[in-house]
PDB file of C-alpha atoms in Angstrom:
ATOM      1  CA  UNK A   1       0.000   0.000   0.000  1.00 88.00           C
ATOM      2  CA  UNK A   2       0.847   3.744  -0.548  1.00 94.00           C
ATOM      3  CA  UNK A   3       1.147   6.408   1.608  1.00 96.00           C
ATOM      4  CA  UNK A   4      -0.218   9.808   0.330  1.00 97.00           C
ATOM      5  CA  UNK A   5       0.136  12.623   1.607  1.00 98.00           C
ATOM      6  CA  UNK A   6      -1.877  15.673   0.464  1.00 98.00           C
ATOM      7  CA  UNK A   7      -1.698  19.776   1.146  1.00 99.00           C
ATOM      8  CA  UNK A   8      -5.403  21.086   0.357  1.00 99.00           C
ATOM      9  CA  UNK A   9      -6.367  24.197   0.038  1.00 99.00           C
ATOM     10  CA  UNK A  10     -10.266  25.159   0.062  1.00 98.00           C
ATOM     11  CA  UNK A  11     -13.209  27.963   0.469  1.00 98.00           C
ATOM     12  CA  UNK A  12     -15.449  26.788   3.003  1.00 97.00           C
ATOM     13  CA  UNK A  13     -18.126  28.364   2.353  1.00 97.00           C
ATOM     14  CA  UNK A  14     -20.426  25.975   1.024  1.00 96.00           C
ATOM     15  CA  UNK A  15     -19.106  23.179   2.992  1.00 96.00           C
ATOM     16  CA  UNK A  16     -20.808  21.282   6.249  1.00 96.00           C
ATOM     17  CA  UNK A  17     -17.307  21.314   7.645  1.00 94.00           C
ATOM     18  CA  UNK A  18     -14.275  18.456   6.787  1.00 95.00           C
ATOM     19  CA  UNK A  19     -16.038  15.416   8.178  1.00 91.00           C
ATOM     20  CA  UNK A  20     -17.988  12.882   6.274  1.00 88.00           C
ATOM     21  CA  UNK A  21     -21.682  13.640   7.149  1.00 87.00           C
ATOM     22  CA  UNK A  22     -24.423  11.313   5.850  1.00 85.00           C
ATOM     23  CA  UNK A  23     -26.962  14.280   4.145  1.00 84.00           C
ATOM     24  CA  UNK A  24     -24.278  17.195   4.165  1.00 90.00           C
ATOM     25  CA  UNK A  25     -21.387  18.088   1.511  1.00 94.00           C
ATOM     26  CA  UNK A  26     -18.414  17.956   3.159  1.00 97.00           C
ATOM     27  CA  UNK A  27     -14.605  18.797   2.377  1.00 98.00           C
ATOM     28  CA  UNK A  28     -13.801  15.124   2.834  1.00 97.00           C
ATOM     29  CA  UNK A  29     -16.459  13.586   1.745  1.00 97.00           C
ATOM     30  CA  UNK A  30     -16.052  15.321  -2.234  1.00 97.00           C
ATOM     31  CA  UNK A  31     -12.022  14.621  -1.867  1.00 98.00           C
ATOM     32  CA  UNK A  32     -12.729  10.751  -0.995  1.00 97.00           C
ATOM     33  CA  UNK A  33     -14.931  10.336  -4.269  1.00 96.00           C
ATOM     34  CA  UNK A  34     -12.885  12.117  -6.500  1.00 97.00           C
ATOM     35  CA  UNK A  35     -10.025   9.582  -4.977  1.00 96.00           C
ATOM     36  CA  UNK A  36     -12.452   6.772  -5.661  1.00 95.00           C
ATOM     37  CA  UNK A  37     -12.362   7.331  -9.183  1.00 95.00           C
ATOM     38  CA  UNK A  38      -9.107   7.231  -9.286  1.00 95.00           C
ATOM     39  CA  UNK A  39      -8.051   4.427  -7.648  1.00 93.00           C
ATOM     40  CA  UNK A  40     -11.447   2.365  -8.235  1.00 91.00           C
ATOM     41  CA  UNK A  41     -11.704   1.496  -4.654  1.00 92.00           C
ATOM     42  CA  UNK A  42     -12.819   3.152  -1.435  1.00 92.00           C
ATOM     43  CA  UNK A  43     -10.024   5.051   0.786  1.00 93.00           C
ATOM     44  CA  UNK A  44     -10.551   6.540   3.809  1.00 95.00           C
ATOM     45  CA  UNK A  45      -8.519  10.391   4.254  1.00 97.00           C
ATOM     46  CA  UNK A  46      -7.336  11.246   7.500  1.00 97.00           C
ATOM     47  CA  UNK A  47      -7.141  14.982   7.957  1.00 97.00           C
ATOM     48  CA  UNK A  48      -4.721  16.817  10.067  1.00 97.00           C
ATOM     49  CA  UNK A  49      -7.804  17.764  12.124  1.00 93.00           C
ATOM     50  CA  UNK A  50     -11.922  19.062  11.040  1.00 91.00           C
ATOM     51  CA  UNK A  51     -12.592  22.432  10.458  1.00 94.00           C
ATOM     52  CA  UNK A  52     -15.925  23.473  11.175  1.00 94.00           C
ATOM     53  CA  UNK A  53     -18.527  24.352   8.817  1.00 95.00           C
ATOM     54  CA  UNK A  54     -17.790  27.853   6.836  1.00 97.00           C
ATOM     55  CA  UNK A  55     -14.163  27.510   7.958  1.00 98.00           C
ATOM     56  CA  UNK A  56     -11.376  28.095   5.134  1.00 98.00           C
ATOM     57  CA  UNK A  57      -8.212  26.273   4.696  1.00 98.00           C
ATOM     58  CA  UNK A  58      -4.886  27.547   3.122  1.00 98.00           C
ATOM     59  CA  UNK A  59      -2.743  24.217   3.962  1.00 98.00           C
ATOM     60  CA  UNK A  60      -4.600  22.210   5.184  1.00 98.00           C
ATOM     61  CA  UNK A  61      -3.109  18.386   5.470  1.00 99.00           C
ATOM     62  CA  UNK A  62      -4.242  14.582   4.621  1.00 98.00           C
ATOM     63  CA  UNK A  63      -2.977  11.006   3.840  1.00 98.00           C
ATOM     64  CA  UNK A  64      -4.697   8.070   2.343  1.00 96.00           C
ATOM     65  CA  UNK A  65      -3.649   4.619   1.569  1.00 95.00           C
ATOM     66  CA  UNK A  66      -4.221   2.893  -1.884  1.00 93.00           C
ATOM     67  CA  UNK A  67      -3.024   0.108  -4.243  1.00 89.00           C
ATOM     68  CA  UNK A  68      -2.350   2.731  -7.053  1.00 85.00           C
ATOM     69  CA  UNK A  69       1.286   3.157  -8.226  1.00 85.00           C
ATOM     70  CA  UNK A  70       0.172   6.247  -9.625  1.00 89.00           C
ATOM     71  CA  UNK A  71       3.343   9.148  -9.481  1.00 93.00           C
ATOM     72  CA  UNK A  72       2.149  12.460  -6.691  1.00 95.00           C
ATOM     73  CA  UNK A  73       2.223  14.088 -10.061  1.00 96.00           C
ATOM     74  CA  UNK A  74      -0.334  12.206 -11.540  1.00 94.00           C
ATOM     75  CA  UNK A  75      -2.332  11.914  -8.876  1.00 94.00           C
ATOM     76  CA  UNK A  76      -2.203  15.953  -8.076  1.00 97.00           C
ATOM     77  CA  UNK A  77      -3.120  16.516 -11.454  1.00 97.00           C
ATOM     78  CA  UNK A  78      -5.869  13.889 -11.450  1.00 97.00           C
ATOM     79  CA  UNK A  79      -7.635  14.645  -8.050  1.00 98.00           C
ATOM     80  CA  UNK A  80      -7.164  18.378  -9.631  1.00 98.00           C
ATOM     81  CA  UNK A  81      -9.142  17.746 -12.439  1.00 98.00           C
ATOM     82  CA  UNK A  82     -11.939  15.888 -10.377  1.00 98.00           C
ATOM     83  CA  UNK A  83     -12.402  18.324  -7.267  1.00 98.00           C
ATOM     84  CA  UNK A  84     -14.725  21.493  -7.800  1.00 98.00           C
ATOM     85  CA  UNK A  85     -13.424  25.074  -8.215  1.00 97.00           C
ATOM     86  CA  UNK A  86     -13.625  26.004  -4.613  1.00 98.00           C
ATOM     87  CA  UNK A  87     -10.918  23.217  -3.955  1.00 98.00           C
ATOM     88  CA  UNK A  88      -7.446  22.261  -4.955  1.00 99.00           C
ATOM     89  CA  UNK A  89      -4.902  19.946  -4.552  1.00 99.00           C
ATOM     90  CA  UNK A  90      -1.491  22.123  -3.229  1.00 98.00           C
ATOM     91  CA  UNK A  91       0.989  19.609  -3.205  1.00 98.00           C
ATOM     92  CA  UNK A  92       1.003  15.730  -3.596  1.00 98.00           C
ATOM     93  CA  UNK A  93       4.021  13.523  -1.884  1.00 97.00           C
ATOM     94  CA  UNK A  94       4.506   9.762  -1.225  1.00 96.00           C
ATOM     95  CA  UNK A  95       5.523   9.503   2.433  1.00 97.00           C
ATOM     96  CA  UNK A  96       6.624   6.325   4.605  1.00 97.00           C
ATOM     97  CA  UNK A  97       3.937   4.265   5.615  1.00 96.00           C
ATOM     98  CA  UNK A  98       3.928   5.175   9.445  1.00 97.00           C
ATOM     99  CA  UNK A  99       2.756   9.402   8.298  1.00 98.00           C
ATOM    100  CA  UNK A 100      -0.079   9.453  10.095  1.00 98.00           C
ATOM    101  CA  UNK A 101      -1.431  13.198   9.379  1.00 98.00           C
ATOM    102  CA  UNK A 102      -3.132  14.069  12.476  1.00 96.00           C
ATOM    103  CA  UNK A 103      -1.186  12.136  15.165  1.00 97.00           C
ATOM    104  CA  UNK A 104       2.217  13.406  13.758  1.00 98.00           C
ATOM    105  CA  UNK A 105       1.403  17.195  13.933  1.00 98.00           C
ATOM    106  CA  UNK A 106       3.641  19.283  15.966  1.00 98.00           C
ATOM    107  CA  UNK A 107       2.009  22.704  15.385  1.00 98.00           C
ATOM    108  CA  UNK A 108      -1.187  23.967  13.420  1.00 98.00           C
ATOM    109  CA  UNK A 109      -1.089  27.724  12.545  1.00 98.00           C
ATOM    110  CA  UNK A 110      -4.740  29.581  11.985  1.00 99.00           C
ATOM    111  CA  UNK A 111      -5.426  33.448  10.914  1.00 99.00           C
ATOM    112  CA  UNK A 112      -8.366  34.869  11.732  1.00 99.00           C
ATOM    113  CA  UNK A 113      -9.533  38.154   9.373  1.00 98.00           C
ATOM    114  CA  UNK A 114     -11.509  40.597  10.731  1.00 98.00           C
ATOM    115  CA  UNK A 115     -12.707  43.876   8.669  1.00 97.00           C
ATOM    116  CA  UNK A 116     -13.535  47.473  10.404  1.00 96.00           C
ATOM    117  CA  UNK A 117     -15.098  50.206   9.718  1.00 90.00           C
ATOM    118  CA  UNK A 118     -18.577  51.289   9.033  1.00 90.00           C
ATOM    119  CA  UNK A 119     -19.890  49.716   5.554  1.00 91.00           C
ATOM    120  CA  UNK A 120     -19.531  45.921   5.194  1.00 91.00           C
ATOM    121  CA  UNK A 121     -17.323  44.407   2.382  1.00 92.00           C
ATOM    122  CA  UNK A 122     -19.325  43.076  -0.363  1.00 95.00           C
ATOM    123  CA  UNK A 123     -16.231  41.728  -2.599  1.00 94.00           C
ATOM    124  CA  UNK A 124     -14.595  39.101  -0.118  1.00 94.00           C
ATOM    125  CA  UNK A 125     -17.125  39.347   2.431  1.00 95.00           C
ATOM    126  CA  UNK A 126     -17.364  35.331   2.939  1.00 96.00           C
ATOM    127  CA  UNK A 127     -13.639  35.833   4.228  1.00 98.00           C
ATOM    128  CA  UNK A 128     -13.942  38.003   6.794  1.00 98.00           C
ATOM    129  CA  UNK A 129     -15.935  39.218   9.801  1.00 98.00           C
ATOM    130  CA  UNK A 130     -16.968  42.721   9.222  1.00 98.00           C
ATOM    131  CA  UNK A 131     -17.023  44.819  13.045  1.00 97.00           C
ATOM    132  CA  UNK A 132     -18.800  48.131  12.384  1.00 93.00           C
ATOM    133  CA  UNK A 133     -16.596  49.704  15.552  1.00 90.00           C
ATOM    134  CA  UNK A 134     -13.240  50.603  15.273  1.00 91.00           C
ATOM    135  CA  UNK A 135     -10.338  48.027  17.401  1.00 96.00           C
ATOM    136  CA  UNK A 136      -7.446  48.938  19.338  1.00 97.00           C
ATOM    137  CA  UNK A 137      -5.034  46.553  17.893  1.00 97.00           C
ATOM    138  CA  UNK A 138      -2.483  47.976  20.771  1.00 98.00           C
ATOM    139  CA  UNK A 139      -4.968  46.442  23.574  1.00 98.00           C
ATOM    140  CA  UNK A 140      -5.861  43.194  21.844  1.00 98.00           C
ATOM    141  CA  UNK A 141      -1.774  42.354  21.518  1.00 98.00           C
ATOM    142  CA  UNK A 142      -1.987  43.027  25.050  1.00 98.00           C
ATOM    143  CA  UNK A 143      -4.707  40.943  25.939  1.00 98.00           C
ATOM    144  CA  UNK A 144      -3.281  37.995  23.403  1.00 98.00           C
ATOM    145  CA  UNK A 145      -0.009  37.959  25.015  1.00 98.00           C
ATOM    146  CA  UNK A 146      -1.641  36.445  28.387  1.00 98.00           C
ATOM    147  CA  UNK A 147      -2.538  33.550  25.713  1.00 98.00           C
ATOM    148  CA  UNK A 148       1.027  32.387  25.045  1.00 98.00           C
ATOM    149  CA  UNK A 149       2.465  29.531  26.952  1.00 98.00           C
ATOM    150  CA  UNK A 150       1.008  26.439  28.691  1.00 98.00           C
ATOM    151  CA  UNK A 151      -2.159  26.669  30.082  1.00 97.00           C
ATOM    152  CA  UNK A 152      -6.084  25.335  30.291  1.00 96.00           C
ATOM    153  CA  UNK A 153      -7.998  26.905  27.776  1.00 97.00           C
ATOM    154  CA  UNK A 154     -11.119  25.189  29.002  1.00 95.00           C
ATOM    155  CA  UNK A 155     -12.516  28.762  29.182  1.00 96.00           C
ATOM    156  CA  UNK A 156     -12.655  29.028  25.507  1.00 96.00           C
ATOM    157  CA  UNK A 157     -13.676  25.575  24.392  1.00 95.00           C
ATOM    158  CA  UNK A 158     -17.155  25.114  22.797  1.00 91.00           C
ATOM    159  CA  UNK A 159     -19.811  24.612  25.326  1.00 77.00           C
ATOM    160  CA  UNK A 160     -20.777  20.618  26.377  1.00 70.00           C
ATOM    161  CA  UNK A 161     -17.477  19.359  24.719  1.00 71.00           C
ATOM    162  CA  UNK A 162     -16.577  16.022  26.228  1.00 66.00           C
ATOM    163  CA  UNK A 163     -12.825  16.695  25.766  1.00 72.00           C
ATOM    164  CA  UNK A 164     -11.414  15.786  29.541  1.00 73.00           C
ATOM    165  CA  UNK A 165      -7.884  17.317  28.229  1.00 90.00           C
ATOM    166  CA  UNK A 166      -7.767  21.077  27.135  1.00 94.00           C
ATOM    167  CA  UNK A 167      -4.419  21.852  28.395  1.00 96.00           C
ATOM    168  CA  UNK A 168      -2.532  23.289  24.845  1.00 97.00           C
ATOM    169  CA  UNK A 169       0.674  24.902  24.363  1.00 98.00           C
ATOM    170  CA  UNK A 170       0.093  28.279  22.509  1.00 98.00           C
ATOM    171  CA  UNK A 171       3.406  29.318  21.159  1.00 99.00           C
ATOM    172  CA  UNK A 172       2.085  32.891  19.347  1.00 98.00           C
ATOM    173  CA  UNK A 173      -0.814  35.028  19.162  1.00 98.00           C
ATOM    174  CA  UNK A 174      -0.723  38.473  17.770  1.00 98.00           C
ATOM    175  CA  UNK A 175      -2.764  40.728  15.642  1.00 98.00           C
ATOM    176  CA  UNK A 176      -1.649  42.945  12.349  1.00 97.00           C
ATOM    177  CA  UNK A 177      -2.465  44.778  10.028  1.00 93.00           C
ATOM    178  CA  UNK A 178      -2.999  42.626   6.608  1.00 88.00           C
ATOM    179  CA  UNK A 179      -4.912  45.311   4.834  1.00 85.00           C
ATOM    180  CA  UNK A 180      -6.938  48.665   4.589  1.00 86.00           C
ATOM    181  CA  UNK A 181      -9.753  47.686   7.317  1.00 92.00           C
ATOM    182  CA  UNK A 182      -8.391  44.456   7.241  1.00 95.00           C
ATOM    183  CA  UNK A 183      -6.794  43.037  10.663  1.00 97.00           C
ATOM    184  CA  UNK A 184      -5.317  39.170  11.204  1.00 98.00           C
ATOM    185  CA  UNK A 185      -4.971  37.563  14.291  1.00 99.00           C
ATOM    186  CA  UNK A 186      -2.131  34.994  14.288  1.00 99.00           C
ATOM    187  CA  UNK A 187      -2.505  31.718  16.356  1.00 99.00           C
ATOM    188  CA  UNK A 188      -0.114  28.870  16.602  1.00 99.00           C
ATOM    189  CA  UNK A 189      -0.002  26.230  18.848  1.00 98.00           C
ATOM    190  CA  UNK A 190       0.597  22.015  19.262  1.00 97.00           C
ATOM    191  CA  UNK A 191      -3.529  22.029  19.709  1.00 95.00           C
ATOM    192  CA  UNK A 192      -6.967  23.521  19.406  1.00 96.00           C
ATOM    193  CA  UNK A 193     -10.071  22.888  20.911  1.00 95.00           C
ATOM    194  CA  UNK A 194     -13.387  22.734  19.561  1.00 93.00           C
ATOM    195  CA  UNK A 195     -14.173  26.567  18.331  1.00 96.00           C
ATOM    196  CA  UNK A 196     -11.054  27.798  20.746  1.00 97.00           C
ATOM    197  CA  UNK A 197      -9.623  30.002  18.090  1.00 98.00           C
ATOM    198  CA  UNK A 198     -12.960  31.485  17.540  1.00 98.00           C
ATOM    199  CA  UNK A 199     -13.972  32.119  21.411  1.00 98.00           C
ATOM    200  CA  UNK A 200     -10.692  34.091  21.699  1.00 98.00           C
ATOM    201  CA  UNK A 201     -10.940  36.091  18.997  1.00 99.00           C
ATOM    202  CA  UNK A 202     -14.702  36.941  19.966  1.00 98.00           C
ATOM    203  CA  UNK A 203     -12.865  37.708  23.094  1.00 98.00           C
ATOM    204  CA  UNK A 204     -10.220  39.558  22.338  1.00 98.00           C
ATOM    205  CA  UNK A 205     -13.148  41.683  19.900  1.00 98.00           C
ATOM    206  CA  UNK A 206     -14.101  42.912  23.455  1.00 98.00           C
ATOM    207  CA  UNK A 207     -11.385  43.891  24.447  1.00 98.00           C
ATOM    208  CA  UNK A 208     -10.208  45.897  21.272  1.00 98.00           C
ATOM    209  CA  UNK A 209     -13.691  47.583  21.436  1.00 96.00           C
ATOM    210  CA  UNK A 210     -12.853  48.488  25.074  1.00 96.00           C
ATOM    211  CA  UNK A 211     -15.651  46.374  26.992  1.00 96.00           C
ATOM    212  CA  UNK A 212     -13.141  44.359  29.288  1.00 96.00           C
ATOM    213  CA  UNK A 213      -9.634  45.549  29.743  1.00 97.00           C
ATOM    214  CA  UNK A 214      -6.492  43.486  28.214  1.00 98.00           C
ATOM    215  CA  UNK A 215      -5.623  42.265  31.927  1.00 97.00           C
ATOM    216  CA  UNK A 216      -8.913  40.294  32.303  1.00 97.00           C
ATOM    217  CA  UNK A 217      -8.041  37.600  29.839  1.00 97.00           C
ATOM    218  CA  UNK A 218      -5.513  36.480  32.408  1.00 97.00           C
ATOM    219  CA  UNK A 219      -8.548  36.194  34.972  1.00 97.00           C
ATOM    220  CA  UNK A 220     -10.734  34.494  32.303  1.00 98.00           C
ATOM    221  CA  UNK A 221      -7.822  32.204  31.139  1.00 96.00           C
ATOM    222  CA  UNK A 222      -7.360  30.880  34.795  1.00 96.00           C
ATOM    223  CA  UNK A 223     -11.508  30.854  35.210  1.00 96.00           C
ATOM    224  CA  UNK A 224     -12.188  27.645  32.974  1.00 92.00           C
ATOM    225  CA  UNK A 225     -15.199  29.087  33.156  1.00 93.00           C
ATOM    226  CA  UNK A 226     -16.862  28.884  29.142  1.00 94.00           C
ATOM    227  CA  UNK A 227     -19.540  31.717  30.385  1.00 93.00           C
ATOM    228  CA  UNK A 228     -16.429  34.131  31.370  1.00 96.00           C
ATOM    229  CA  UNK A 229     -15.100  34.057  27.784  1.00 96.00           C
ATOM    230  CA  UNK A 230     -17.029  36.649  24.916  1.00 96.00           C
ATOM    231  CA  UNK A 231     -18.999  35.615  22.221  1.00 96.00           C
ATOM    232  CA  UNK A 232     -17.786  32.966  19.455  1.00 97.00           C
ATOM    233  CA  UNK A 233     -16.764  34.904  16.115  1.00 98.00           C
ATOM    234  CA  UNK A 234     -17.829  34.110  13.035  1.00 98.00           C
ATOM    235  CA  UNK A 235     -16.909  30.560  11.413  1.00 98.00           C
ATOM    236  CA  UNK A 236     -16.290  32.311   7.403  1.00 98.00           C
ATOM    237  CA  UNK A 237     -12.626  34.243   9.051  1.00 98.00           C
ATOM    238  CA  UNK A 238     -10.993  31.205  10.056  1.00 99.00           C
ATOM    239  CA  UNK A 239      -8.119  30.002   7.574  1.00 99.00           C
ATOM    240  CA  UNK A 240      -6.123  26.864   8.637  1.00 98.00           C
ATOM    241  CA  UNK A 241      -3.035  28.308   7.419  1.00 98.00           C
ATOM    242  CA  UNK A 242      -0.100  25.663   7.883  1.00 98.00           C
ATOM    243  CA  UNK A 243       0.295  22.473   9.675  1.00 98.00           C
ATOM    244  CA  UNK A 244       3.459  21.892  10.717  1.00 98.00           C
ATOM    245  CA  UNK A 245       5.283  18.493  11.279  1.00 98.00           C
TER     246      UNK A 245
END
């Protein structure tokens, strides 16, 4: 058997997230039938990790296993041809039969778009979350660098998770400028819970609009408390940008 390993990049938009739903179009679901046409038999892709519905990915990462002998080449150009427009197929590498892309990762990177200012975007507006106030980028850095070690981020995991472990190491967070109206918030760490990069930004939207002050993330950080945490952003301006192994 082969070892595949695939970098996928993809508009969310119209997709129920990555995981194979029985009534919904998923991101993993169209890649494994476009692979079944290829190889004439069913394979099973293993994704670095599922992205919610409406969530983008930049680099996003899978392997399969198949009987093919097909070259990455081929098989890029193949899948390529197969996969709908808001989809393609990044890079394509044979890798040694024990890549296993999710339990291998080391680090997972994620940007998160937001847009000020008061008139929506209409071109690109599926990529970002328009905020109609204005953010002090100065006091959300603040706020973000209470984020960056090892800690419990319990506080901003989805609500009613079952996950017993939400200890994660966050090695950066910090916002920027990307564009005119256009800020980024910068997350990388060895984990993510459920919705965790979207709780902090909604979070961190607080604090840039001057509701809470940048100190009180520490205090909600060490709550573990999901109700002390703001409001979940938007799933359409999440990008998985890189996984890294």
């Amino acid at each position: 058997m082969t070892n595949v390993k695939l970098t996928i990049e993809y508009d969310g938009s119209a997709y129920h997230g990555w995981q194979v739903q029985r009534d919904d179009r998923t991101v993993q679901q169209t890649i494994e039938s476009a692979l079944f046409k290829i190889t004439k038999h069913p394979v099973k892709l293993i994704g670095s990790g599922r992205t919610d519905a409406g969530v983008h990915a930049r680099g996003q990462v899978a392997n399969f296993k198949c009987e093919s002998r097909l070259t990455p080449e081929i098989f890029q150009k193949a899948l390529n041809s197969l996969l709908p427009e808001d989809m393609v197929i990044k890079n394509c590498a044979i890798v040694p039969d024990t890549f296993h892309s999710r339990y291998d990762v080391k680090r997972k990177c994620y940007g998160y778009y937001i847009h000020t200012g008061p008139l929506p975007p209409v071109i690109g507006r599926q990529y970002v979350w328009h905020v109609r106030r204005q953010l002090d980028m100065a006091r959300m850095n603040k706020a973000a660098d209470y984020l960056v070690g090892r800690y419990d981020f319990k506080s901003f995991e989805a609500a009613g998770s079952p996950r017993s472990h939400t200890i994660r190491n966050i090695y950066a967070a910090e916002w920027s400028i990307s564009s005119e109206n256009i800020l980024k918030f910068h997350i990388e760490a060895d984990g993510f819970l459920r919705f965790m990069v979207r709780n902090i930004v909604g979070t961190l939207v607080d604090v840039g609009s001057g509701r809470i002050d940048p100190s009180e993330m520490k205090t909600i950080l060490q709550a573990a408390d999901r109700s002390r945490a703001g409001a979940t952003a938007p799933a359409h301006g999440l990008f998985l940008e890189q996984v890294r192994y």
